[in-house]
Short mmCIF file of N, CA and C in Angstrom, two decimals:
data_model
loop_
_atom_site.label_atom_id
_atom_site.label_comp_id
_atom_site.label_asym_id
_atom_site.label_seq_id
_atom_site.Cartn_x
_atom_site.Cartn_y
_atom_site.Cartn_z
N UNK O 16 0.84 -1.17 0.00
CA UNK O 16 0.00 0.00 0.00
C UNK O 16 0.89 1.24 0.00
N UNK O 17 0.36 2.52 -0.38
CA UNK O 17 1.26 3.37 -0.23
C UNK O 17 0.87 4.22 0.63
N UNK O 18 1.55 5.35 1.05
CA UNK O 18 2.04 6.19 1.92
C UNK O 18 0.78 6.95 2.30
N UNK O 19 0.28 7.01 3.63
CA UNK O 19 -0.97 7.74 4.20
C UNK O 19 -0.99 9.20 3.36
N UNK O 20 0.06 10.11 2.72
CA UNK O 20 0.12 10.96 2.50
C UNK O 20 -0.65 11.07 1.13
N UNK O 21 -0.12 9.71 0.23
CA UNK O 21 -0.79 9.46 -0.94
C UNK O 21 -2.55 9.32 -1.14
N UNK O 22 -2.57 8.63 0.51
CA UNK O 22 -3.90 8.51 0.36
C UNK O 22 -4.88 9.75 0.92
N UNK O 23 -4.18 10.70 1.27
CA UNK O 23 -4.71 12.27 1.73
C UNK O 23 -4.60 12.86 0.56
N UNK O 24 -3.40 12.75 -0.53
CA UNK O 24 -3.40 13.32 -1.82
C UNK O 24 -4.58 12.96 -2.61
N UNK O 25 -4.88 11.75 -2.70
CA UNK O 25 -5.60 10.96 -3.58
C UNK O 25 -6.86 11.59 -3.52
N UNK O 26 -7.30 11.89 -1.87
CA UNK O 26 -8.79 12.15 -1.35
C UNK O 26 -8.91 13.30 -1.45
N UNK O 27 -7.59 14.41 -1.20
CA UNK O 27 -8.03 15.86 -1.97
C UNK O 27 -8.23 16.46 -0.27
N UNK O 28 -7.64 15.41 1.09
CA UNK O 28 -7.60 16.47 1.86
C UNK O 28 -6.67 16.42 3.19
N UNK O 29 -6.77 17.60 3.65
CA UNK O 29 -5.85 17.68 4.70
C UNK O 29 -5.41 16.73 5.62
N UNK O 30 -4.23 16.71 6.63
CA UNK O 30 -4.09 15.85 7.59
C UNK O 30 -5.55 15.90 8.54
N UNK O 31 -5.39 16.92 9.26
CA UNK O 31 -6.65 16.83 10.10
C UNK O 31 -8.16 16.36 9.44
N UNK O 32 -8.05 16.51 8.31
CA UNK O 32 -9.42 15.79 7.61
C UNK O 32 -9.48 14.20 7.44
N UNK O 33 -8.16 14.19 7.37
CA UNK O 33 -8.19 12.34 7.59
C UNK O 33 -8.29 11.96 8.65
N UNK O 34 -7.90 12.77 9.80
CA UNK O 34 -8.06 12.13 11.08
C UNK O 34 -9.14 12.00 11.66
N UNK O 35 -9.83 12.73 10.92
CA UNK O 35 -11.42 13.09 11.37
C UNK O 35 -12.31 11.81 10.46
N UNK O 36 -11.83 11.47 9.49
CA UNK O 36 -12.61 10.90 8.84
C UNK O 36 -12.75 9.64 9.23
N UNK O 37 -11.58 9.37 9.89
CA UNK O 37 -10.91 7.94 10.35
C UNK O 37 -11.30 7.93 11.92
N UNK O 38 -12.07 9.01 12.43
CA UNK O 38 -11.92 8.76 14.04
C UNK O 38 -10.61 8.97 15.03
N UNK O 39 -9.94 9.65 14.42
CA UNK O 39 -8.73 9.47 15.45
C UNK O 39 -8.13 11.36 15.62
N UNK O 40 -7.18 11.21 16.40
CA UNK O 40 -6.59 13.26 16.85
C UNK O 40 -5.94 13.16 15.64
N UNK O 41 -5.51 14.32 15.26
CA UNK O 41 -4.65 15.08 14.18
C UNK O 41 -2.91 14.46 14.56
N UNK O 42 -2.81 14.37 15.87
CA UNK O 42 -1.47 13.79 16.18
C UNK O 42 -1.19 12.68 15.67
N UNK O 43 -2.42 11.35 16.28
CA UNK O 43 -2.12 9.74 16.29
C UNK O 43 -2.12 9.81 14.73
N UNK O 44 -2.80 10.52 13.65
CA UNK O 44 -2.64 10.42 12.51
C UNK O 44 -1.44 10.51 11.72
N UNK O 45 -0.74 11.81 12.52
CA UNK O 45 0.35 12.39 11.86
C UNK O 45 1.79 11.54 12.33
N UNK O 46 1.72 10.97 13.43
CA UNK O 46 2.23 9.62 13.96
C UNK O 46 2.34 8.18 13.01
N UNK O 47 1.08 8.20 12.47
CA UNK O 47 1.05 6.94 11.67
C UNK O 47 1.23 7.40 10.18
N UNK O 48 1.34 8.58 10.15
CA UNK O 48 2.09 9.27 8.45
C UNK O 48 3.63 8.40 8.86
N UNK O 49 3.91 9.41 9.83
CA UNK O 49 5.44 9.10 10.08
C UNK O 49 5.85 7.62 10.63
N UNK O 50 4.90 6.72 10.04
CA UNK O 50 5.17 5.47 10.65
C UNK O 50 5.98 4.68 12.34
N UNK O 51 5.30 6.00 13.14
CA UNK O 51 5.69 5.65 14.41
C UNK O 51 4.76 5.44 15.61
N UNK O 52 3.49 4.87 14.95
CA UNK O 52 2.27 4.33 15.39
C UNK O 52 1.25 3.50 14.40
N UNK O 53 0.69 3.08 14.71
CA UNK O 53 -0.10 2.35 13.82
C UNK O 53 -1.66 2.82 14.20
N UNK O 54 -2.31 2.89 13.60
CA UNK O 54 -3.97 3.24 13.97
C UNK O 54 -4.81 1.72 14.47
N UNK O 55 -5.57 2.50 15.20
CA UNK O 55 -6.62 1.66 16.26
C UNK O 55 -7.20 0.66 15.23
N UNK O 56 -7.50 -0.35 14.96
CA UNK O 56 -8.33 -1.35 13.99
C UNK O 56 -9.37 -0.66 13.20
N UNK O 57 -10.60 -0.59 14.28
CA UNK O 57 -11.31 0.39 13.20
C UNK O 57 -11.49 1.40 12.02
N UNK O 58 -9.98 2.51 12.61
CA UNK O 58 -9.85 2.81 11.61
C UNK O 58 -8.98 2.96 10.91
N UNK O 59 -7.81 1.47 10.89
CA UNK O 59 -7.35 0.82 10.01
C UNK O 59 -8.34 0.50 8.52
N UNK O 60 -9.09 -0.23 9.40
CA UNK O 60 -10.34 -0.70 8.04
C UNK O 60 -11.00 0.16 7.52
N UNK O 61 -11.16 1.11 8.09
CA UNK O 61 -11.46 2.50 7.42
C UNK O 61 -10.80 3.47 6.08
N UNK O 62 -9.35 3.00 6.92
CA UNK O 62 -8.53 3.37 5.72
C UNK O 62 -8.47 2.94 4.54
N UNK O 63 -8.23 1.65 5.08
CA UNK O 63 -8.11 0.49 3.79
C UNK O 63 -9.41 0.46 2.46
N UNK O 64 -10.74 0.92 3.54
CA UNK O 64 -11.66 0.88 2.55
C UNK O 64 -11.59 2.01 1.73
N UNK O 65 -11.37 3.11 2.49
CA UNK O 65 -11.53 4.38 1.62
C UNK O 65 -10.08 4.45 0.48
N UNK O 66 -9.51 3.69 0.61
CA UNK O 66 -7.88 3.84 0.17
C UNK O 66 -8.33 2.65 -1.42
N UNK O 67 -8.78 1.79 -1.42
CA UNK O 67 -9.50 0.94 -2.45
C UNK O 67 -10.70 1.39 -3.13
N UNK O 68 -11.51 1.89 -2.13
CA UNK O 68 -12.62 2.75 -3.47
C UNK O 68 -11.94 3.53 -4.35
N UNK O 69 -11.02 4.65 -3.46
CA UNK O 69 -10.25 6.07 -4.79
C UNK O 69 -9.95 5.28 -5.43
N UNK O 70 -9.27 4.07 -5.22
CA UNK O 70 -7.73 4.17 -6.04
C UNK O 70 -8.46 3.08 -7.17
N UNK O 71 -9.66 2.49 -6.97
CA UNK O 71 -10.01 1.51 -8.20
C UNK O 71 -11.36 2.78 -9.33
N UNK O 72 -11.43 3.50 -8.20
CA UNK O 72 -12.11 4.92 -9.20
C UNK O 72 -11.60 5.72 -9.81
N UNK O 73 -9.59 5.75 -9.40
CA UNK O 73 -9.28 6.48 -10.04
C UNK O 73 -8.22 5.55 -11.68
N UNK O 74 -8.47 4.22 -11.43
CA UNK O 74 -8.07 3.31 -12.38
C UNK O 74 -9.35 3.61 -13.32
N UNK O 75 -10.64 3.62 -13.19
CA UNK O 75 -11.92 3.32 -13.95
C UNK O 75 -12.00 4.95 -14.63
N UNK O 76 -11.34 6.43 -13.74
CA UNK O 76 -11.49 7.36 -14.39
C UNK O 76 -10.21 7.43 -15.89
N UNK O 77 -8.95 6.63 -15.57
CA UNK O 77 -7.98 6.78 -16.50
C UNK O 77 -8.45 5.70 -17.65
N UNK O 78 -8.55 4.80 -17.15
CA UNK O 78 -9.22 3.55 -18.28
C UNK O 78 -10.16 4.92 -19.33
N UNK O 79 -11.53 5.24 -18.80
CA UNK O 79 -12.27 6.43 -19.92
C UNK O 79 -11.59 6.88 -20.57
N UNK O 80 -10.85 7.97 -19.46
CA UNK O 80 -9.61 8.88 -19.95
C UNK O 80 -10.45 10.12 -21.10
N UNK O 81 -11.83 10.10 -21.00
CA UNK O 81 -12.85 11.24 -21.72
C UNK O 81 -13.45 11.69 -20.49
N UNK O 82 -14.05 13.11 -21.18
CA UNK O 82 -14.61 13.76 -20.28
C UNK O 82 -16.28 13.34 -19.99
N UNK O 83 -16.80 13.19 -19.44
CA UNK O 83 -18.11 13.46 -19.18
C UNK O 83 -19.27 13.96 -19.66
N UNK O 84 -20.25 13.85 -20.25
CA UNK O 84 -20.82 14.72 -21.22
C UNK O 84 -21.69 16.19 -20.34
N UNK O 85 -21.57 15.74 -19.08
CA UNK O 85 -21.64 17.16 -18.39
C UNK O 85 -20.36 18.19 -18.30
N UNK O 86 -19.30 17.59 -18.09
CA UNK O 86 -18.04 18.27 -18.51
C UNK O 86 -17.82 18.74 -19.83
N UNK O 87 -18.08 17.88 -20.66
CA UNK O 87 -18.06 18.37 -22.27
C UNK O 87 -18.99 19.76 -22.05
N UNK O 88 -20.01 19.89 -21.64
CA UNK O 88 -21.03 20.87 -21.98
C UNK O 88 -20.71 22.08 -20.94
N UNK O 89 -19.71 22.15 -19.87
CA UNK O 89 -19.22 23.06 -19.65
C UNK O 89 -18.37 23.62 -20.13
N UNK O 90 -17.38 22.86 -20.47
CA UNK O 90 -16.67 23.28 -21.50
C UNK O 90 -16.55 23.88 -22.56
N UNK O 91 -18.08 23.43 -23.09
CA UNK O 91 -18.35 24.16 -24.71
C UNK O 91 -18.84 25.34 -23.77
N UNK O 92 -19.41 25.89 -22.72
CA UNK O 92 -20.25 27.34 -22.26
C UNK O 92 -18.93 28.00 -22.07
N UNK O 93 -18.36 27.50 -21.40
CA UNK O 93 -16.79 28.24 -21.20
C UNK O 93 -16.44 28.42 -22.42
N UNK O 94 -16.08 28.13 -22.95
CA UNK O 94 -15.60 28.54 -24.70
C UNK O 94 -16.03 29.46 -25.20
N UNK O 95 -17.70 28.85 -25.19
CA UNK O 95 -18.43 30.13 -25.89
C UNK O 95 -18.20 31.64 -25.04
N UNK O 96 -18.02 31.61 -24.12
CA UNK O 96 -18.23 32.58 -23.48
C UNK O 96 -16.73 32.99 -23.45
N UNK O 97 -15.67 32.71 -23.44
CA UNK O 97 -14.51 33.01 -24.15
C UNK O 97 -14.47 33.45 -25.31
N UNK O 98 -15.30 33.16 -26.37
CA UNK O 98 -15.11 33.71 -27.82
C UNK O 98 -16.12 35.29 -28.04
N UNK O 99 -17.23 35.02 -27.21
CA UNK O 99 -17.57 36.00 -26.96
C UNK O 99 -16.90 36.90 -26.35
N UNK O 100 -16.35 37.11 -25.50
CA UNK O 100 -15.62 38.16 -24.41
C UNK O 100 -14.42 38.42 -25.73
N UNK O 101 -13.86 37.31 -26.16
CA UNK O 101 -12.31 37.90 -27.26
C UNK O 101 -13.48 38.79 -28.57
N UNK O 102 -14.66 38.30 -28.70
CA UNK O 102 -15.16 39.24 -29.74
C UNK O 102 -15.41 40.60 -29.45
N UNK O 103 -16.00 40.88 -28.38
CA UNK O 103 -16.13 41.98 -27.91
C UNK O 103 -14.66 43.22 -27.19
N UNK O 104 -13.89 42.06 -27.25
CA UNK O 104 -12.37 42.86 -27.03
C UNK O 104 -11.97 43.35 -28.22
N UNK O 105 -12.15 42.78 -29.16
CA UNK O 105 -11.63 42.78 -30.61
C UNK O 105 -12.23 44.34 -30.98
N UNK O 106 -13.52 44.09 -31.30
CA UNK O 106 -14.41 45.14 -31.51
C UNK O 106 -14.21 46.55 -30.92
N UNK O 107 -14.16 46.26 -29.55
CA UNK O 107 -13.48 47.63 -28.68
C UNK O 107 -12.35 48.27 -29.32
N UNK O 108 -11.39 47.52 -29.31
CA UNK O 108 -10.02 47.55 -29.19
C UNK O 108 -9.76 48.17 -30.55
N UNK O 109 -10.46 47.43 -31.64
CA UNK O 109 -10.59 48.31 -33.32
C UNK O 109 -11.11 49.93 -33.19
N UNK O 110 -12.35 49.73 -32.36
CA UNK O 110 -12.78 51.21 -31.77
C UNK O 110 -11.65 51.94 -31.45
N UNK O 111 -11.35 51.76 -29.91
CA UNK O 111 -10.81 52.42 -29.35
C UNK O 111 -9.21 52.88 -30.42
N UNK O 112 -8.88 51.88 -31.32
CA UNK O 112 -7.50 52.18 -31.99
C UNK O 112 -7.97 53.24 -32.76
N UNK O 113 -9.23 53.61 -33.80
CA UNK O 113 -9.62 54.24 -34.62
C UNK O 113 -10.04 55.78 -33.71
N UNK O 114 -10.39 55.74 -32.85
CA UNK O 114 -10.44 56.70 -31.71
C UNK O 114 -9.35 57.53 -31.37
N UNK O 115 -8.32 56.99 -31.38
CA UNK O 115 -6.78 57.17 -31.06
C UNK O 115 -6.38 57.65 -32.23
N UNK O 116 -6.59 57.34 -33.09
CA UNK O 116 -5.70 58.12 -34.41
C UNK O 116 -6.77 59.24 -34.73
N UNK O 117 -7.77 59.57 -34.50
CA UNK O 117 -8.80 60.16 -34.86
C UNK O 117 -8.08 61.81 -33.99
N UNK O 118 -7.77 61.16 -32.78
CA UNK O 118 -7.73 62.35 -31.61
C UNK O 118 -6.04 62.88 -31.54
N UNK O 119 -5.37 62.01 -32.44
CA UNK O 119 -4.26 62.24 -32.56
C UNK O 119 -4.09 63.56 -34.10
N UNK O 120 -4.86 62.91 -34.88
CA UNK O 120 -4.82 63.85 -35.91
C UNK O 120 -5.60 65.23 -35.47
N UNK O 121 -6.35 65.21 -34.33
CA UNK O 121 -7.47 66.32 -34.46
C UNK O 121 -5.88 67.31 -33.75
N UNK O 122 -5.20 66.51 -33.08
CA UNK O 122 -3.80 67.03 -32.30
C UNK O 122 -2.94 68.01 -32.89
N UNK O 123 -3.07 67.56 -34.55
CA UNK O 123 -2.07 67.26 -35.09
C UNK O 123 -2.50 69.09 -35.97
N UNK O 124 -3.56 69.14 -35.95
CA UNK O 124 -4.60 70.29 -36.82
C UNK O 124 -4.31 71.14 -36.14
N UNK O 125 -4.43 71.03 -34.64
CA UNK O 125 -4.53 72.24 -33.28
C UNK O 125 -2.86 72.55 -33.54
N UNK O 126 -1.77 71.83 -33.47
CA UNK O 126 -0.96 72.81 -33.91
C UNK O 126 -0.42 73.48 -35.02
N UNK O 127 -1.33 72.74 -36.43
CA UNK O 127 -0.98 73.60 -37.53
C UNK O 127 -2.00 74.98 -37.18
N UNK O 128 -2.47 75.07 -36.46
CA UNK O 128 -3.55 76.48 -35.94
C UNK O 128 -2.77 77.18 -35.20
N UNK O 129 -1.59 76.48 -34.55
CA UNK O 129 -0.95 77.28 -33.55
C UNK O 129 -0.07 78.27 -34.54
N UNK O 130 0.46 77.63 -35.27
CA UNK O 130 1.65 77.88 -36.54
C UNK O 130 1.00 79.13 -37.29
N UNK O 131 -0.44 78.82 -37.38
CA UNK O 131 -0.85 79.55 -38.38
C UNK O 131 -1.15 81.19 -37.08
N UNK O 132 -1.41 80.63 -36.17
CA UNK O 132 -1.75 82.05 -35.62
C UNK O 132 -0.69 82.83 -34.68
N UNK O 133 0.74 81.69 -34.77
CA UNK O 133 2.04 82.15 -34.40
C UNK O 133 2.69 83.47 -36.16
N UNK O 134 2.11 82.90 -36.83
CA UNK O 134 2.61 83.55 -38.25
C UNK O 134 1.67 84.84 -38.58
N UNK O 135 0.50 84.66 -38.40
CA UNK O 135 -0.21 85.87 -38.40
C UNK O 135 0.14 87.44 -36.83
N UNK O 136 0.98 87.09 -36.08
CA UNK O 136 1.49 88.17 -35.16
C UNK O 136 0.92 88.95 -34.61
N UNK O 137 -0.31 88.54 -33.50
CA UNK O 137 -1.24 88.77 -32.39
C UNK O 137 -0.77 88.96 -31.34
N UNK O 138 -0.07 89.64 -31.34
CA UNK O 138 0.27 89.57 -29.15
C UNK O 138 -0.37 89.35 -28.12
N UNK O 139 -1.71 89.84 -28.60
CA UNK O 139 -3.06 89.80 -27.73
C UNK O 139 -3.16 88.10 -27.08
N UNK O 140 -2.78 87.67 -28.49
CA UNK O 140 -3.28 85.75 -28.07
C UNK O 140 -2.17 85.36 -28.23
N UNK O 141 -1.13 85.20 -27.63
CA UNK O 141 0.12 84.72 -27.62
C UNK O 141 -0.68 83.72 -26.51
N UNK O 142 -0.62 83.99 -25.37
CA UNK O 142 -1.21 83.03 -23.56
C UNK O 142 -1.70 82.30 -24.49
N UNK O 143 -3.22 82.80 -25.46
CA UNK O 143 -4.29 81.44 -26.21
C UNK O 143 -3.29 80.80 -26.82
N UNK O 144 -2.56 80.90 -27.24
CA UNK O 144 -1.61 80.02 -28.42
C UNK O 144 -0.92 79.67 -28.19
N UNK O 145 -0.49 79.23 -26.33
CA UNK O 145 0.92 78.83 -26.05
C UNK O 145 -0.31 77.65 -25.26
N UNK O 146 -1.72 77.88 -24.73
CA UNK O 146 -2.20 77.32 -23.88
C UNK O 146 -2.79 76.21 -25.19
N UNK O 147 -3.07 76.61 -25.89
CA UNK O 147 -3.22 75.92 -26.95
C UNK O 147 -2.58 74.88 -27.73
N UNK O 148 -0.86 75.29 -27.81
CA UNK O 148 -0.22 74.22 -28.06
C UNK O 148 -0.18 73.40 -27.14
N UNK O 149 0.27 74.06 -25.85
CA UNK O 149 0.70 73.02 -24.73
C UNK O 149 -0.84 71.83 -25.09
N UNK O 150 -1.66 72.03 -25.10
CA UNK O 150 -2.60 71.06 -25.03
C UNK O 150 -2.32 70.55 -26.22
N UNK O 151 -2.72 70.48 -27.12
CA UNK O 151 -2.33 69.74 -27.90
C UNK O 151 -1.62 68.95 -28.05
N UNK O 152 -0.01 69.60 -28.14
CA UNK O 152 1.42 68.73 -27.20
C UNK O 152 0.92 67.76 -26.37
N UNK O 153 -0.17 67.95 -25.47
CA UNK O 153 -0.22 66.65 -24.76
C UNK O 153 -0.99 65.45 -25.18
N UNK O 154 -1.88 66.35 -25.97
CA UNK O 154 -2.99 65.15 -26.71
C UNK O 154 -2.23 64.30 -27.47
N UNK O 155 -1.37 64.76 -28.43
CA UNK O 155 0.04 63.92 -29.38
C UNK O 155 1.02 63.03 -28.66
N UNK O 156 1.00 63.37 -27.20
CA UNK O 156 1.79 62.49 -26.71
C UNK O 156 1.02 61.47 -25.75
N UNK O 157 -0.34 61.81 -25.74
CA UNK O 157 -1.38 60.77 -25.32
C UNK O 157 -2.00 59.26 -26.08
N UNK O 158 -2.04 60.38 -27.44
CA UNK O 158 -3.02 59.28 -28.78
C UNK O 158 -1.77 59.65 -29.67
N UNK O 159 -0.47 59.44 -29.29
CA UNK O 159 0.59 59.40 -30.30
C UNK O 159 1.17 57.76 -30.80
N UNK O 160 2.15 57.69 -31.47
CA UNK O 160 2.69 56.34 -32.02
C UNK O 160 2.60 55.48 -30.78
N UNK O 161 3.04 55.67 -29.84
CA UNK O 161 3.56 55.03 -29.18
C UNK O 161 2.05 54.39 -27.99
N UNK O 162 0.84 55.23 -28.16
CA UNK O 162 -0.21 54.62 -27.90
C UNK O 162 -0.92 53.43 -28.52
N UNK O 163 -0.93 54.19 -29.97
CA UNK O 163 -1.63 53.58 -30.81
C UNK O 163 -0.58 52.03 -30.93
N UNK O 164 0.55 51.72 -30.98
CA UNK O 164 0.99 50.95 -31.26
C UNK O 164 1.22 49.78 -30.01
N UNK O 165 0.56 50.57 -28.62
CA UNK O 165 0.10 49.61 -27.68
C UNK O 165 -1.08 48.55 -28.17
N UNK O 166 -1.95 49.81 -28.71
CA UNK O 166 -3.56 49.17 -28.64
C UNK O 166 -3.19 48.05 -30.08
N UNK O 167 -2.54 48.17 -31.38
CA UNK O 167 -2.27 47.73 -32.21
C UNK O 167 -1.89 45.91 -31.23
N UNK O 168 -0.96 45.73 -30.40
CA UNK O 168 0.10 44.81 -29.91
C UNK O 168 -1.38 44.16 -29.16
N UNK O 169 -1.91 44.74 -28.44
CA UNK O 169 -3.13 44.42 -27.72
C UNK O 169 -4.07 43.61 -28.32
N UNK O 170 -4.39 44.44 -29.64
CA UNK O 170 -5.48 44.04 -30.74
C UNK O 170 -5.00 43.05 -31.11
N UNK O 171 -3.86 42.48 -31.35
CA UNK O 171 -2.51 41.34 -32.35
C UNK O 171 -2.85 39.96 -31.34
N UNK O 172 -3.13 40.20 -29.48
CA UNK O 172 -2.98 39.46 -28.76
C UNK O 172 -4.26 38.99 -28.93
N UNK O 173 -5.17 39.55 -28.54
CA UNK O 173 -6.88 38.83 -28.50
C UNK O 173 -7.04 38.80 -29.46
N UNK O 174 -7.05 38.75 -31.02
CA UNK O 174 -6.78 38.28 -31.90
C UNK O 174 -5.88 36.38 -31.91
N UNK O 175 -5.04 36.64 -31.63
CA UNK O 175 -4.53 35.68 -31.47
C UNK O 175 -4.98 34.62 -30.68
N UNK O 176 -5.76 34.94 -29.66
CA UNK O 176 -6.00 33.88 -28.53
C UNK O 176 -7.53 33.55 -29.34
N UNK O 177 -7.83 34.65 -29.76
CA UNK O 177 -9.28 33.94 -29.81
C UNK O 177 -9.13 32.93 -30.99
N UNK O 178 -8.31 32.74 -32.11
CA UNK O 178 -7.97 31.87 -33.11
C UNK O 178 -7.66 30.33 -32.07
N UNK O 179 -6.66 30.30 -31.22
CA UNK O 179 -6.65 29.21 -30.12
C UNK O 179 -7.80 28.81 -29.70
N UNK O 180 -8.64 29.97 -29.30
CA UNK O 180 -9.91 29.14 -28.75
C UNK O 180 -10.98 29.07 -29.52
N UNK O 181 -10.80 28.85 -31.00
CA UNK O 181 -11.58 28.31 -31.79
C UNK O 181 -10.96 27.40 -32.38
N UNK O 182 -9.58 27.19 -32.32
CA UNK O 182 -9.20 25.69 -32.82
C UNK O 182 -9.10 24.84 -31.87
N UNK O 183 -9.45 25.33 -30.68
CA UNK O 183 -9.43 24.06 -29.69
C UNK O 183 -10.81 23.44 -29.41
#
């Protein structure tokens, strides 16, 4: 037979849950892990039984070695609901990229306005036209290359996964 530990692995639980299951303290158990006691008869046979049900249930689960057709059908909801969620990332993510270049170019206008009203020689609106670039300046470095080519890497990834979870 193998190792009390195997048969706590097997069952999916703690020391103190075997000891409990078996009738005995958390000690005399952990005693007879460490093979420096042996358990009371009763729940010797206790062991033994519960130690032969897993282990010929878990021969009869590898023999199948398929899933369940209740497992199958979670599986397919999980999926679906994975391909959904990557569709709706996709969709965003095309948005939100087309959004980004949209607000980058509108960026891009605000300082040919600056140029144009730096060249026409207003003193009056110099403050408007410095408060003006500065914003802009920031919008370009908000929805600039280096955004857009996040959301691009982003878009490349859920893209990618969702192809996985339609060939799987």
């Amino acid at each position: 037979m193998a190792s009390s530990s195997d048969f706590r692995n097997a069952l999916g639980i703690s020391q103190e849950e075997a000891a409990m299951l078996l009738g005995v303290s958390r000690s005399q158990f952990s005693l007879f892990e460490l093979g420096k006691r042996s358990l009371p008869t009763k729940a010797m046979v206790a062991y033994v039984e519960m130690w032969s049900y897993v282990q010929e249930k878990a021969k009869l689960d590898v023999d199948k070695n398929t899933h369940t057709a209740l497992d199958k059908e979670k599986i397919k909801i999980a999926l679906e609901a994975q391909l959904a969620e990557m569709q709706y990332k996709q969709k965003f993510l095309q948005k939100k990229i087309v959004a980004t270049e949209v607000k980058y170019k509108k960026a891009q206008a605000a300082l040919h306005l600056v140029d144009y009203l730096r060249n026409k020689s207003n003193p009056n609106q110099e403050d408007f036209i410095r408060l003006l670039e500065m914003n802009a300046r920031k919008k370009m470095e908000k929805h600039g290359v280096v955004a857009q080519t996040k959301l691009q890497i982003e878009l490349k990834s859920v893209v990618s996964y969702h192809k996985q979870l339609l060939d799987f």
